[in-house]
XYZ file of C-alpha atoms in Angstrom:
161
model
C 12.065 -8.071 -0.282
C 11.400 -10.070 -3.417
C 12.428 -8.640 -6.785
C 9.716 -8.035 -9.360
C 10.496 -6.897 -12.909
C 9.213 -3.373 -13.559
C 7.047 -2.976 -16.617
C 5.325 -0.019 -18.225
C 1.887 -0.051 -19.788
C 0.183 2.357 -22.137
C -3.000 4.070 -21.016
C -4.961 1.471 -23.002
C -2.954 -1.259 -21.240
C -3.978 0.182 -17.883
C -7.599 0.399 -19.008
C -7.447 -3.311 -19.906
C -6.563 -4.031 -16.252
C -9.874 -2.713 -14.901
C -11.455 -5.533 -12.925
C -8.146 -7.423 -12.729
C -5.175 -7.787 -10.416
C -2.411 -5.429 -11.547
C 0.187 -6.773 -9.160
C 1.195 -8.231 -5.831
C 4.167 -6.972 -3.865
C 6.806 -9.139 -2.306
C 6.774 -9.867 1.398
C 7.893 -7.066 3.730
C 8.848 -7.705 7.345
C 7.426 -5.241 9.856
C 10.182 -5.301 12.473
C 10.046 -3.871 15.965
C 12.766 -1.411 14.937
C 10.523 -0.156 12.112
C 7.559 0.128 14.489
C 9.687 2.019 17.035
C 11.030 4.393 14.369
C 7.540 5.076 13.045
C 6.301 5.734 16.593
C 9.150 8.140 17.289
C 8.647 9.929 13.973
C 4.880 10.355 14.398
C 4.806 10.829 18.169
C 2.599 7.739 18.575
C 4.611 5.699 21.052
C 1.648 3.963 22.685
C 2.747 0.853 24.583
C 0.873 -1.562 22.299
C 3.363 -0.538 19.622
C 6.618 0.213 21.416
C 6.779 -1.662 24.752
C 7.229 -5.415 24.125
C 7.253 -6.224 27.855
C 3.982 -4.469 28.632
C 2.389 -5.506 25.326
C 3.082 -9.188 26.032
C 0.234 -9.057 28.587
C -1.952 -6.809 26.421
C -4.846 -7.660 24.122
C -2.634 -8.744 21.203
C -0.026 -10.811 23.082
C 2.799 -8.573 21.873
C 3.490 -5.338 20.076
C 1.685 -4.500 16.860
C 2.375 -2.115 13.993
C 0.540 1.157 13.846
C -2.314 1.038 11.358
C -0.859 4.116 9.688
C 2.525 2.367 9.395
C 0.854 -0.474 7.503
C -0.929 2.113 5.371
C 2.306 4.000 4.641
C 3.937 0.795 3.402
C 1.489 0.833 0.479
C 3.768 3.370 -1.218
C 6.848 1.141 -1.549
C 4.744 -1.960 -2.135
C 2.852 -0.262 -4.982
C 6.074 0.952 -6.596
C 7.308 -2.617 -6.498
C 4.119 -4.318 -7.696
C 2.376 -1.997 -10.131
C 3.352 -1.299 -13.717
C 4.362 2.216 -14.663
C 2.275 4.312 -16.992
C 4.223 4.923 -20.204
C 5.387 8.523 -20.326
C 4.434 9.236 -16.728
C 6.714 11.857 -15.236
C 5.266 11.699 -11.731
C 2.454 10.372 -9.594
C 0.649 11.539 -6.476
C -1.477 9.930 -3.809
C -4.967 11.334 -4.369
C -6.594 9.732 -1.316
C -8.884 6.947 -0.188
C -12.584 6.378 -0.640
C -12.607 3.562 1.916
C -10.054 2.313 4.406
C -10.342 -0.358 7.085
C -7.746 -1.797 9.451
C -9.059 -5.348 9.774
C -6.360 -7.184 11.754
C -3.362 -6.089 13.805
C 0.077 -6.695 12.295
C 2.283 -8.300 14.966
C 5.873 -7.150 15.282
C 8.041 -9.362 13.084
C 5.176 -10.352 10.775
C 5.517 -10.237 7.012
C 2.945 -8.464 4.882
C 2.322 -8.031 1.183
C -0.191 -6.037 -0.843
C -2.504 -7.077 -3.656
C -3.582 -4.340 -6.079
C -6.733 -4.719 -8.206
C -7.604 -1.955 -10.674
C -11.181 -0.722 -10.324
C -11.068 2.280 -12.671
C -8.784 4.267 -14.950
C -9.855 7.712 -16.090
C -8.074 10.380 -18.075
C -9.489 13.486 -16.386
C -7.826 15.798 -18.896
C -5.023 15.205 -21.361
C -1.975 13.916 -19.509
C -3.730 13.505 -16.130
C -4.770 9.928 -15.333
C -6.581 8.798 -12.172
C -6.356 5.153 -11.088
C -8.611 3.586 -8.462
C -7.245 0.462 -6.798
C -8.820 -2.040 -4.436
C -5.939 -2.882 -2.111
C -5.677 -5.735 0.363
C -2.706 -6.148 2.695
C -2.179 -9.777 3.606
C -0.427 -10.972 6.781
C 1.627 -14.092 6.115
C -0.027 -17.146 7.697
C -3.272 -15.390 8.621
C -6.663 -15.663 6.969
C -7.891 -12.167 7.772
C -6.109 -9.264 6.048
C -4.488 -6.380 7.884
C -6.004 -3.705 5.694
C -8.499 -3.197 2.896
C -8.765 0.082 1.041
C -10.032 1.800 -2.069
C -6.999 3.889 -3.003
C -6.888 6.634 -5.604
C -3.677 7.636 -7.371
C -3.064 10.202 -10.055
C -0.286 10.104 -12.630
C 0.844 12.839 -14.944
C 2.160 12.104 -18.416
C 5.162 14.269 -19.100
C 5.213 15.118 -22.786
C 8.941 15.894 -22.500
C 9.829 12.247 -21.764
C 7.356 10.496 -24.046
């Protein structure tokens, strides 16, 4: 994983990012061990994910990551790539307006996420909702693994401001 310096922006700084790229994560390898662990944890141990021998003759020529594994990796990639909100004490995943799994992620592939800010709204004092257009790139491939409109909410903690 590549190191990226963490920065914090004011609410106005975040608003200035609307329509712009806020960050790109480093590359993350999606290993077979990670795929197997995710399958065991979620109970989704379908052969296209967890049986390299059988998957070799399958539609993808080998095992692939679960779409939801790729989706779950948005959390660490966003923490790495996106600036903090000054004074934010916590954040929550608010959901998705749109999500598409566009290409399978082969075992051993490296992925990274690009985060573009589409809106920033202060719903009420101290509660800020961010909408992000996210694309997950597969190294060496033209078509992305995932495209989503992701909504996050952050809470400004007056005690730490």
